[in-house]
PDB file of C-alpha atoms in Angstrom:
ATOM      1  CA  MET A 150     -91.244 -76.788 -76.286  1.00 45.00           C
ATOM      2  CA  PRO A 151     -89.377 -73.593 -77.355  1.00 51.00           C
ATOM      3  CA  TRP A 152     -91.913 -71.355 -75.679  1.00 59.00           C
ATOM      4  CA  ARG A 153     -91.063 -73.025 -72.346  1.00 82.00           C
ATOM      5  CA  SER A 154     -87.400 -71.963 -72.503  1.00 90.00           C
ATOM      6  CA  ILE A 155     -85.542 -68.665 -72.362  1.00 92.00           C
ATOM      7  CA  GLU A 156     -82.681 -67.983 -74.758  1.00 94.00           C
ATOM      8  CA  LEU A 157     -79.494 -66.551 -73.192  1.00 96.00           C
ATOM      9  CA  ARG A 158     -77.089 -64.719 -75.476  1.00 96.00           C
ATOM     10  CA  VAL A 159     -73.826 -64.894 -73.543  1.00 96.00           C
ATOM     11  CA  ASP A 160     -70.463 -63.242 -74.144  1.00 93.00           C
ATOM     12  CA  ARG A 161     -67.414 -62.364 -72.055  1.00 92.00           C
ATOM     13  CA  ASP A 162     -64.334 -60.146 -72.208  1.00 88.00           C
ATOM     14  CA  SER A 163     -60.999 -61.576 -73.234  1.00 83.00           C
ATOM     15  CA  VAL A 164     -58.512 -61.877 -70.396  1.00 76.00           C
ATOM     16  CA  ALA A 165     -55.169 -61.805 -72.240  1.00 67.00           C
ATOM     17  CA  MET A 166     -53.501 -61.614 -75.622  1.00 53.00           C
ATOM     18  CA  GLY A 167     -54.350 -64.756 -77.542  1.00 58.00           C
ATOM     19  CA  ASP A 168     -57.635 -65.207 -75.687  1.00 51.00           C
ATOM     20  CA  ASP A 169     -59.319 -62.941 -78.231  1.00 57.00           C
ATOM     21  CA  VAL A 170     -58.404 -65.092 -81.233  1.00 54.00           C
ATOM     22  CA  GLN A 171     -61.922 -66.496 -81.362  1.00 69.00           C
ATOM     23  CA  SER A 172     -65.284 -65.186 -80.253  1.00 73.00           C
ATOM     24  CA  HIS A 173     -66.562 -66.025 -76.785  1.00 76.00           C
ATOM     25  CA  ALA A 174     -70.181 -65.381 -77.752  1.00 86.00           C
ATOM     26  CA  GLY A 175     -72.653 -68.218 -77.526  1.00 91.00           C
ATOM     27  CA  VAL A 176     -76.292 -69.074 -77.051  1.00 94.00           C
ATOM     28  CA  MET A 177     -77.843 -71.339 -74.449  1.00 93.00           C
ATOM     29  CA  SER A 178     -81.308 -71.944 -73.051  1.00 94.00           C
ATOM     30  CA  VAL A 179     -82.766 -72.266 -69.577  1.00 94.00           C
ATOM     31  CA  PRO A 180     -86.311 -73.204 -68.541  1.00 94.00           C
ATOM     32  CA  ARG A 181     -88.787 -70.350 -68.291  1.00 94.00           C
ATOM     33  CA  GLY A 182     -89.033 -69.295 -64.651  1.00 94.00           C
ATOM     34  CA  THR A 183     -85.325 -69.900 -63.930  1.00 96.00           C
ATOM     35  CA  LEU A 184     -83.953 -67.419 -61.451  1.00 97.00           C
ATOM     36  CA  LEU A 185     -81.619 -64.874 -63.020  1.00 97.00           C
ATOM     37  CA  SER A 186     -78.936 -65.778 -60.456  1.00 97.00           C
ATOM     38  CA  ALA A 187     -79.102 -69.422 -61.549  1.00 97.00           C
ATOM     39  CA  ALA A 188     -78.914 -68.421 -65.211  1.00 96.00           C
ATOM     40  CA  LEU A 189     -75.814 -66.342 -64.489  1.00 97.00           C
ATOM     41  CA  GLU A 190     -74.162 -69.195 -62.623  1.00 96.00           C
ATOM     42  CA  ARG A 191     -74.902 -71.600 -65.453  1.00 95.00           C
ATOM     43  CA  SER A 192     -73.557 -69.197 -68.110  1.00 95.00           C
ATOM     44  CA  SER A 193     -70.536 -68.028 -66.095  1.00 95.00           C
ATOM     45  CA  PRO A 194     -67.075 -67.848 -67.733  1.00 92.00           C
ATOM     46  CA  GLU A 195     -65.247 -71.114 -68.294  1.00 88.00           C
ATOM     47  CA  ILE A 196     -62.093 -69.588 -66.801  1.00 83.00           C
ATOM     48  CA  ARG A 197     -62.139 -70.814 -63.210  1.00 83.00           C
ATOM     49  CA  SER A 198     -59.265 -68.892 -61.632  1.00 85.00           C
ATOM     50  CA  PRO A 199     -59.529 -68.069 -57.910  1.00 88.00           C
ATOM     51  CA  GLY A 200     -59.429 -64.352 -57.152  1.00 87.00           C
ATOM     52  CA  TRP A 201     -60.602 -63.265 -60.617  1.00 90.00           C
ATOM     53  CA  SER A 202     -63.637 -60.984 -60.674  1.00 94.00           C
ATOM     54  CA  TRP A 203     -66.335 -60.661 -63.312  1.00 96.00           C
ATOM     55  CA  VAL A 204     -69.198 -58.175 -63.450  1.00 97.00           C
ATOM     56  CA  ALA A 205     -72.316 -59.541 -65.119  1.00 97.00           C
ATOM     57  CA  VAL A 206     -74.172 -57.031 -67.290  1.00 97.00           C
ATOM     58  CA  VAL A 207     -77.676 -58.226 -68.165  1.00 97.00           C
ATOM     59  CA  ASP A 208     -79.555 -56.360 -70.869  1.00 96.00           C
ATOM     60  CA  ARG A 209     -77.143 -53.436 -70.315  1.00 94.00           C
ATOM     61  CA  GLU A 210     -77.729 -53.335 -66.543  1.00 96.00           C
ATOM     62  CA  VAL A 211     -74.917 -54.066 -64.061  1.00 97.00           C
ATOM     63  CA  THR A 212     -76.484 -57.011 -62.269  1.00 97.00           C
ATOM     64  CA  ALA A 213     -74.014 -59.155 -60.328  1.00 97.00           C
ATOM     65  CA  VAL A 214     -70.440 -59.958 -59.425  1.00 97.00           C
ATOM     66  CA  TRP A 215     -69.349 -63.482 -60.292  1.00 96.00           C
ATOM     67  CA  SER A 216     -66.208 -65.307 -59.173  1.00 95.00           C
ATOM     68  CA  VAL A 217     -65.190 -68.909 -58.752  1.00 94.00           C
ATOM     69  CA  ASP A 218     -64.590 -68.030 -55.088  1.00 94.00           C
ATOM     70  CA  HIS A 219     -68.113 -66.837 -54.243  1.00 95.00           C
ATOM     71  CA  GLY A 220     -70.297 -67.660 -57.227  1.00 96.00           C
ATOM     72  CA  VAL A 221     -73.027 -65.170 -58.164  1.00 97.00           C
ATOM     73  CA  ARG A 222     -73.611 -62.224 -55.833  1.00 97.00           C
ATOM     74  CA  MET A 223     -76.556 -60.176 -57.007  1.00 98.00           C
ATOM     75  CA  LEU A 224     -76.432 -56.374 -57.119  1.00 97.00           C
ATOM     76  CA  VAL A 225     -80.140 -56.146 -58.019  1.00 97.00           C
ATOM     77  CA  PRO A 226     -83.146 -58.090 -56.745  1.00 97.00           C
ATOM     78  CA  ASP A 227     -83.219 -61.630 -58.109  1.00 97.00           C
ATOM     79  CA  ARG A 228     -86.085 -62.502 -60.411  1.00 96.00           C
ATOM     80  CA  GLU A 229     -87.565 -65.268 -62.500  1.00 96.00           C
ATOM     81  CA  LEU A 230     -86.883 -65.107 -66.225  1.00 95.00           C
ATOM     82  CA  THR A 231     -90.195 -65.012 -68.084  1.00 93.00           C
ATOM     83  CA  ARG A 232     -89.238 -63.579 -71.454  1.00 90.00           C
ATOM     84  CA  GLY A 233     -86.214 -63.573 -73.723  1.00 83.00           C
ATOM     85  CA  PRO A 234     -83.836 -63.406 -75.307  1.00 94.00           C
ATOM     86  CA  VAL A 235     -81.629 -62.214 -72.437  1.00 96.00           C
ATOM     87  CA  ASP A 236     -78.268 -60.606 -73.247  1.00 97.00           C
ATOM     88  CA  ILE A 237     -75.536 -61.427 -70.702  1.00 97.00           C
ATOM     89  CA  HIS A 238     -72.017 -60.042 -70.880  1.00 97.00           C
ATOM     90  CA  PHE A 239     -69.356 -60.879 -68.309  1.00 96.00           C
ATOM     91  CA  ARG A 240     -66.892 -58.015 -67.929  1.00 94.00           C
ATOM     92  CA  TYR A 241     -63.455 -58.985 -66.648  1.00 94.00           C
ATOM     93  CA  PHE A 242     -62.406 -56.957 -63.604  1.00 93.00           C
ATOM     94  CA  VAL A 243     -58.919 -58.485 -63.318  1.00 86.00           C
ATOM     95  CA  GLN A 244     -57.612 -59.672 -59.955  1.00 87.00           C
ATOM     96  CA  ILE A 245     -59.648 -57.221 -57.906  1.00 92.00           C
ATOM     97  CA  ASP A 246     -60.771 -59.123 -54.824  1.00 94.00           C
ATOM     98  CA  PRO A 247     -64.358 -60.202 -55.662  1.00 95.00           C
ATOM     99  CA  ALA A 248     -65.645 -59.601 -52.136  1.00 95.00           C
ATOM    100  CA  TRP A 249     -64.195 -56.074 -52.115  1.00 96.00           C
ATOM    101  CA  LEU A 250     -65.599 -55.413 -55.579  1.00 96.00           C
ATOM    102  CA  PHE A 251     -69.077 -56.571 -54.556  1.00 97.00           C
ATOM    103  CA  ASP A 252     -69.006 -54.359 -51.472  1.00 97.00           C
ATOM    104  CA  ARG A 253     -67.991 -51.292 -53.510  1.00 96.00           C
ATOM    105  CA  LEU A 254     -70.610 -51.843 -56.226  1.00 97.00           C
ATOM    106  CA  SER A 255     -73.365 -52.681 -53.747  1.00 96.00           C
ATOM    107  CA  THR A 256     -72.729 -49.376 -51.946  1.00 95.00           C
ATOM    108  CA  GLY A 257     -73.056 -47.295 -55.094  1.00 93.00           C
ATOM    109  CA  ALA A 258     -69.676 -47.307 -56.876  1.00 96.00           C
ATOM    110  CA  THR A 259     -69.820 -47.126 -60.660  1.00 96.00           C
ATOM    111  CA  ALA A 260     -68.639 -50.256 -62.475  1.00 95.00           C
ATOM    112  CA  ASP A 261     -65.671 -48.435 -63.987  1.00 95.00           C
ATOM    113  CA  ARG A 262     -62.843 -50.956 -64.080  1.00 94.00           C
ATOM    114  CA  ARG A 263     -60.010 -48.444 -64.328  1.00 94.00           C
ATOM    115  CA  GLU A 264     -61.253 -46.354 -61.424  1.00 95.00           C
ATOM    116  CA  LEU A 265     -61.860 -49.384 -59.219  1.00 96.00           C
ATOM    117  CA  GLU A 266     -58.546 -50.963 -60.192  1.00 93.00           C
ATOM    118  CA  ALA A 267     -56.728 -47.754 -59.185  1.00 94.00           C
ATOM    119  CA  GLU A 268     -58.653 -47.638 -55.910  1.00 95.00           C
ATOM    120  CA  TYR A 269     -57.867 -51.281 -55.166  1.00 95.00           C
ATOM    121  CA  ALA A 270     -54.170 -51.102 -56.159  1.00 93.00           C
ATOM    122  CA  PRO A 271     -52.768 -50.083 -52.732  1.00 94.00           C
ATOM    123  CA  ILE A 272     -54.868 -52.767 -51.071  1.00 94.00           C
ATOM    124  CA  ALA A 273     -53.560 -55.337 -53.541  1.00 91.00           C
ATOM    125  CA  ARG A 274     -49.969 -54.281 -52.918  1.00 90.00           C
ATOM    126  CA  GLU A 275     -50.413 -54.600 -49.174  1.00 93.00           C
ATOM    127  CA  LYS A 276     -52.037 -58.023 -49.524  1.00 91.00           C
ATOM    128  CA  HIS A 277     -49.243 -59.184 -51.811  1.00 91.00           C
ATOM    129  CA  ARG A 278     -46.623 -57.875 -49.405  1.00 93.00           C
ATOM    130  CA  ALA A 279     -48.308 -59.650 -46.497  1.00 95.00           C
ATOM    131  CA  GLU A 280     -48.357 -62.897 -48.467  1.00 95.00           C
ATOM    132  CA  LEU A 281     -44.645 -62.596 -49.249  1.00 96.00           C
ATOM    133  CA  ARG A 282     -43.923 -61.965 -45.568  1.00 97.00           C
ATOM    134  CA  ARG A 283     -45.925 -65.079 -44.691  1.00 97.00           C
ATOM    135  CA  ARG A 284     -43.923 -67.120 -47.191  1.00 97.00           C
ATOM    136  CA  GLU A 285     -40.695 -65.691 -45.804  1.00 97.00           C
ATOM    137  CA  ARG A 286     -41.697 -66.808 -42.291  1.00 97.00           C
ATOM    138  CA  GLU A 287     -43.165 -70.202 -43.112  1.00 97.00           C
ATOM    139  CA  ILE A 288     -41.178 -71.517 -46.097  1.00 97.00           C
ATOM    140  CA  ASP A 289     -37.505 -72.322 -45.694  1.00 97.00           C
ATOM    141  CA  ALA A 290     -36.602 -72.060 -49.397  1.00 97.00           C
ATOM    142  CA  ARG A 291     -35.180 -68.777 -50.735  1.00 98.00           C
ATOM    143  CA  LEU A 292     -35.244 -67.318 -54.236  1.00 98.00           C
ATOM    144  CA  LEU A 293     -31.556 -66.354 -54.375  1.00 98.00           C
ATOM    145  CA  SER A 294     -28.598 -68.454 -53.272  1.00 98.00           C
ATOM    146  CA  ALA A 295     -26.629 -67.613 -50.129  1.00 97.00           C
ATOM    147  CA  GLU A 296     -23.622 -66.837 -52.346  1.00 98.00           C
ATOM    148  CA  CYS A 297     -25.625 -64.315 -54.367  1.00 98.00           C
ATOM    149  CA  ILE A 298     -27.037 -62.644 -51.251  1.00 98.00           C
ATOM    150  CA  GLU A 299     -23.572 -62.386 -49.692  1.00 98.00           C
ATOM    151  CA  ALA A 300     -22.214 -60.833 -52.900  1.00 98.00           C
ATOM    152  CA  ILE A 301     -24.903 -58.183 -53.313  1.00 98.00           C
ATOM    153  CA  ARG A 302     -24.604 -57.289 -49.621  1.00 98.00           C
ATOM    154  CA  HIS A 303     -20.861 -56.953 -50.156  1.00 97.00           C
ATOM    155  CA  TYR A 304     -21.655 -54.351 -52.831  1.00 97.00           C
ATOM    156  CA  GLY A 305     -23.938 -52.410 -50.492  1.00 97.00           C
ATOM    157  CA  ALA A 306     -27.378 -53.984 -50.910  1.00 98.00           C
ATOM    158  CA  ASP A 307     -29.743 -53.863 -47.942  1.00 98.00           C
ATOM    159  CA  VAL A 308     -32.015 -56.909 -48.246  1.00 98.00           C
ATOM    160  CA  THR A 309     -35.476 -56.065 -46.928  1.00 97.00           C
ATOM    161  CA  LEU A 310     -37.370 -59.237 -47.912  1.00 97.00           C
ATOM    162  CA  HIS A 311     -36.283 -62.674 -49.051  1.00 98.00           C
ATOM    163  CA  ALA A 312     -38.815 -65.441 -49.649  1.00 97.00           C
ATOM    164  CA  ASP A 313     -38.977 -68.431 -51.976  1.00 97.00           C
ATOM    165  CA  VAL A 314     -40.397 -66.424 -54.883  1.00 96.00           C
ATOM    166  CA  ALA A 315     -39.194 -62.889 -54.192  1.00 97.00           C
ATOM    167  CA  CYS A 316     -36.258 -60.833 -52.963  1.00 98.00           C
ATOM    168  CA  ASP A 317     -36.357 -57.077 -52.344  1.00 97.00           C
ATOM    169  CA  PHE A 318     -33.412 -54.851 -51.525  1.00 98.00           C
ATOM    170  CA  THR A 319     -32.231 -51.265 -51.733  1.00 97.00           C
ATOM    171  CA  HIS A 320     -28.965 -50.183 -53.301  1.00 97.00           C
ATOM    172  CA  ALA A 321     -27.581 -46.676 -53.713  1.00 94.00           C
ATOM    173  CA  GLY A 322     -30.974 -45.202 -52.854  1.00 93.00           C
ATOM    174  CA  GLU A 323     -32.918 -47.322 -55.373  1.00 95.00           C
ATOM    175  CA  THR A 324     -35.376 -50.131 -54.700  1.00 96.00           C
ATOM    176  CA  TRP A 325     -34.798 -53.436 -56.473  1.00 97.00           C
ATOM    177  CA  ALA A 326     -37.179 -56.381 -56.696  1.00 96.00           C
ATOM    178  CA  VAL A 327     -36.347 -59.861 -57.961  1.00 97.00           C
ATOM    179  CA  ARG A 328     -39.183 -62.243 -58.793  1.00 96.00           C
ATOM    180  CA  ARG A 329     -39.599 -65.773 -60.050  1.00 94.00           C
ATOM    181  CA  ALA A 330     -41.795 -65.882 -63.175  1.00 89.00           C
ATOM    182  CA  ASP A 331     -42.126 -69.532 -64.219  1.00 87.00           C
ATOM    183  CA  THR A 332     -38.607 -70.438 -65.385  1.00 89.00           C
ATOM    184  CA  MET A 333     -37.469 -66.811 -65.621  1.00 92.00           C
ATOM    185  CA  LEU A 334     -35.805 -64.586 -63.063  1.00 95.00           C
ATOM    186  CA  GLN A 335     -37.235 -61.088 -63.431  1.00 96.00           C
ATOM    187  CA  VAL A 336     -35.591 -57.984 -61.992  1.00 97.00           C
ATOM    188  CA  PHE A 337     -37.279 -54.628 -61.388  1.00 96.00           C
ATOM    189  CA  ARG A 338     -35.634 -51.353 -60.372  1.00 94.00           C
ATOM    190  CA  GLY A 339     -37.742 -48.463 -59.189  1.00 89.00           C
ATOM    191  CA  GLY A 340     -41.178 -48.347 -60.805  1.00 79.00           C
ATOM    192  CA  GLY A 341     -42.367 -49.752 -64.090  1.00 81.00           C
ATOM    193  CA  GLY A 342     -41.754 -53.043 -65.825  1.00 87.00           C
ATOM    194  CA  PRO A 343     -38.846 -55.457 -65.525  1.00 92.00           C
ATOM    195  CA  ILE A 344     -35.376 -54.285 -66.487  1.00 95.00           C
ATOM    196  CA  ALA A 345     -34.277 -57.903 -66.994  1.00 96.00           C
ATOM    197  CA  SER A 346     -35.778 -61.336 -67.630  1.00 95.00           C
ATOM    198  CA  ILE A 347     -33.167 -64.086 -67.540  1.00 96.00           C
ATOM    199  CA  ARG A 348     -32.997 -67.876 -67.781  1.00 94.00           C
ATOM    200  CA  PRO A 349     -31.307 -69.925 -66.368  1.00 94.00           C
ATOM    201  CA  HIS A 350     -31.633 -68.802 -62.780  1.00 96.00           C
ATOM    202  CA  VAL A 351     -27.898 -69.043 -62.089  1.00 96.00           C
ATOM    203  CA  LEU A 352     -27.176 -66.569 -64.881  1.00 97.00           C
ATOM    204  CA  GLY A 353     -29.769 -64.189 -63.444  1.00 97.00           C
ATOM    205  CA  GLU A 354     -27.986 -64.269 -60.094  1.00 98.00           C
ATOM    206  CA  ALA A 355     -24.618 -63.654 -61.766  1.00 98.00           C
ATOM    207  CA  TRP A 356     -26.088 -60.718 -63.712  1.00 98.00           C
ATOM    208  CA  LEU A 357     -27.475 -59.207 -60.522  1.00 98.00           C
ATOM    209  CA  VAL A 358     -24.064 -59.379 -58.853  1.00 98.00           C
ATOM    210  CA  GLY A 359     -22.455 -57.916 -61.973  1.00 98.00           C
ATOM    211  CA  MET A 360     -24.884 -54.992 -62.082  1.00 98.00           C
ATOM    212  CA  LEU A 361     -24.286 -54.005 -58.461  1.00 98.00           C
ATOM    213  CA  GLY A 362     -20.547 -54.506 -58.728  1.00 97.00           C
ATOM    214  CA  ALA A 363     -20.438 -52.344 -61.865  1.00 97.00           C
ATOM    215  CA  SER A 364     -22.358 -49.599 -60.028  1.00 96.00           C
ATOM    216  CA  VAL A 365     -19.856 -49.644 -57.164  1.00 97.00           C
ATOM    217  CA  ARG A 366     -16.930 -49.450 -59.605  1.00 96.00           C
ATOM    218  CA  ALA A 367     -18.462 -46.478 -61.397  1.00 96.00           C
ATOM    219  CA  ALA A 368     -19.146 -44.691 -58.110  1.00 95.00           C
ATOM    220  CA  SER A 369     -15.481 -45.030 -57.169  1.00 94.00           C
ATOM    221  CA  GLY A 370     -14.312 -43.531 -60.467  1.00 95.00           C
ATOM    222  CA  LEU A 371     -13.380 -46.768 -62.239  1.00 95.00           C
ATOM    223  CA  PRO A 372     -14.798 -47.977 -65.565  1.00 95.00           C
ATOM    224  CA  SER A 373     -18.043 -49.719 -64.694  1.00 96.00           C
ATOM    225  CA  LEU A 374     -16.792 -52.999 -66.200  1.00 95.00           C
ATOM    226  CA  PRO A 375     -13.249 -54.346 -66.255  1.00 95.00           C
ATOM    227  CA  ALA A 376     -11.461 -55.247 -69.464  1.00 91.00           C
ATOM    228  CA  ALA A 377     -11.974 -58.995 -69.738  1.00 92.00           C
ATOM    229  CA  ASP A 378     -12.567 -61.491 -72.497  1.00 91.00           C
ATOM    230  CA  ARG A 379     -16.200 -62.474 -73.011  1.00 91.00           C
ATOM    231  CA  LEU A 380     -16.825 -66.195 -73.077  1.00 92.00           C
ATOM    232  CA  PRO A 381     -18.523 -67.405 -76.272  1.00 91.00           C
ATOM    233  CA  GLY A 382     -22.175 -68.400 -76.410  1.00 90.00           C
ATOM    234  CA  LEU A 383     -24.171 -65.234 -75.743  1.00 91.00           C
ATOM    235  CA  GLU A 384     -25.074 -62.849 -78.542  1.00 90.00           C
ATOM    236  CA  PHE A 385     -27.600 -60.026 -78.544  1.00 90.00           C
ATOM    237  CA  THR A 386     -29.915 -58.367 -80.999  1.00 91.00           C
ATOM    238  CA  GLN A 387     -31.465 -54.983 -80.270  1.00 90.00           C
ATOM    239  CA  THR A 388     -35.165 -54.524 -80.850  1.00 85.00           C
ATOM    240  CA  GLY A 389     -36.547 -51.128 -79.928  1.00 82.00           C
ATOM    241  CA  GLY A 390     -35.352 -50.353 -76.435  1.00 82.00           C
ATOM    242  CA  ARG A 391     -34.496 -53.938 -75.475  1.00 90.00           C
ATOM    243  CA  TRP A 392     -31.525 -56.233 -75.989  1.00 92.00           C
ATOM    244  CA  MET A 393     -32.406 -59.908 -76.457  1.00 93.00           C
ATOM    245  CA  SER A 394     -30.193 -62.974 -76.654  1.00 90.00           C
ATOM    246  CA  ARG A 395     -30.454 -65.682 -79.279  1.00 80.00           C
ATOM    247  CA  GLY A 396     -30.465 -69.393 -78.512  1.00 77.00           C
ATOM    248  CA  ALA A 397     -31.268 -71.523 -75.480  1.00 80.00           C
ATOM    249  CA  THR A 398     -30.068 -68.953 -72.940  1.00 91.00           C
ATOM    250  CA  VAL A 399     -32.678 -66.233 -72.493  1.00 92.00           C
ATOM    251  CA  VAL A 400     -31.532 -62.726 -71.577  1.00 95.00           C
ATOM    252  CA  GLN A 401     -33.850 -59.775 -72.159  1.00 95.00           C
ATOM    253  CA  VAL A 402     -32.583 -56.469 -70.760  1.00 96.00           C
ATOM    254  CA  ASP A 403     -33.480 -52.810 -71.159  1.00 93.00           C
ATOM    255  CA  SER A 404     -30.086 -51.196 -71.815  1.00 94.00           C
ATOM    256  CA  GLU A 405     -26.804 -51.730 -73.601  1.00 94.00           C
ATOM    257  CA  HIS A 406     -25.001 -51.558 -70.260  1.00 96.00           C
ATOM    258  CA  ALA A 407     -27.162 -54.358 -68.886  1.00 96.00           C
ATOM    259  CA  ALA A 408     -26.369 -56.427 -71.985  1.00 95.00           C
ATOM    260  CA  ASP A 409     -22.636 -55.745 -71.489  1.00 96.00           C
ATOM    261  CA  VAL A 410     -22.916 -56.966 -67.901  1.00 97.00           C
ATOM    262  CA  ALA A 411     -24.623 -60.145 -69.109  1.00 97.00           C
ATOM    263  CA  GLY A 412     -21.820 -60.676 -71.603  1.00 95.00           C
ATOM    264  CA  LEU A 413     -19.194 -60.288 -68.869  1.00 96.00           C
ATOM    265  CA  VAL A 414     -20.831 -62.690 -66.384  1.00 97.00           C
ATOM    266  CA  PHE A 415     -21.974 -65.336 -68.878  1.00 96.00           C
ATOM    267  CA  GLY A 416     -20.258 -68.640 -68.166  1.00 95.00           C
ATOM    268  CA  ARG A 417     -18.621 -67.376 -64.968  1.00 97.00           C
ATOM    269  CA  SER A 418     -19.318 -68.188 -61.333  1.00 97.00           C
ATOM    270  CA  ILE A 419     -20.154 -65.490 -58.803  1.00 98.00           C
ATOM    271  CA  ALA A 420     -16.703 -65.933 -57.243  1.00 97.00           C
ATOM    272  CA  GLU A 421     -15.060 -65.409 -60.637  1.00 97.00           C
ATOM    273  CA  ILE A 422     -17.195 -62.334 -61.307  1.00 97.00           C
ATOM    274  CA  ARG A 423     -16.211 -60.768 -57.998  1.00 97.00           C
ATOM    275  CA  MET A 424     -12.536 -61.374 -58.746  1.00 96.00           C
ATOM    276  CA  LEU A 425     -12.916 -59.628 -62.109  1.00 95.00           C
ATOM    277  CA  LEU A 426     -14.818 -56.679 -60.662  1.00 96.00           C
ATOM    278  CA  GLU A 427     -12.457 -56.200 -57.755  1.00 92.00           C
ATOM    279  CA  GLY A 428      -9.178 -57.066 -59.476  1.00 78.00           C
TER     280      GLY A 428
END
């Protein structure tokens, strides 16, 4: 009988571009007398990613933290549902550790995602760094080849971390970070977003060597790149502040100089690139 059930009007935040193409709102029913915690668990987001945090807002009240890791953790006293409809909205709190988030909210923090994300950021960085150090110790594989590492060290790089998915180094007073992102090799310099996203991996390594070698040439008073024929097969279009290749080879860089380096190293081995740079 309808009067024996409680209607739940459930919605959730979108988590990424494309996820908001269709509405996430829906309606479901639970038996009258169901505990609110059980109703939240039953209506929880279908995205089951470990480490993702959601804050459940029930009838405009911040009520619980939900995650696939810990399930529902109530921020208010649990209760039986005796009347409806009940409005439930799951707010996405990104990859803030759900246990940390619950502790902060249960001790009085406001459920302001931006403020909590900023507060958690240094903790997240330290956790990520610790995980990379663990991988460096326990996994034999390395992101960059021995030839690439030898070449960038030759040009003055000080490698501070090298694991299977990441390599960090300093060069000429700047911090560099190289990361694997699916099939792409991403390179970061200083703060902000990536300065390069390159596929295949071998071309990304060659580009990295070319960038450091060009910097050393410029510092010694030479033209940053030598006069050399470019091998065919890599062409760029400029869109806004980025240069992007066309075709099967993917090169996305943030400057014309970086695109010139890609053009020089394309189709060449690291040994050939070093000969050009040092010839």
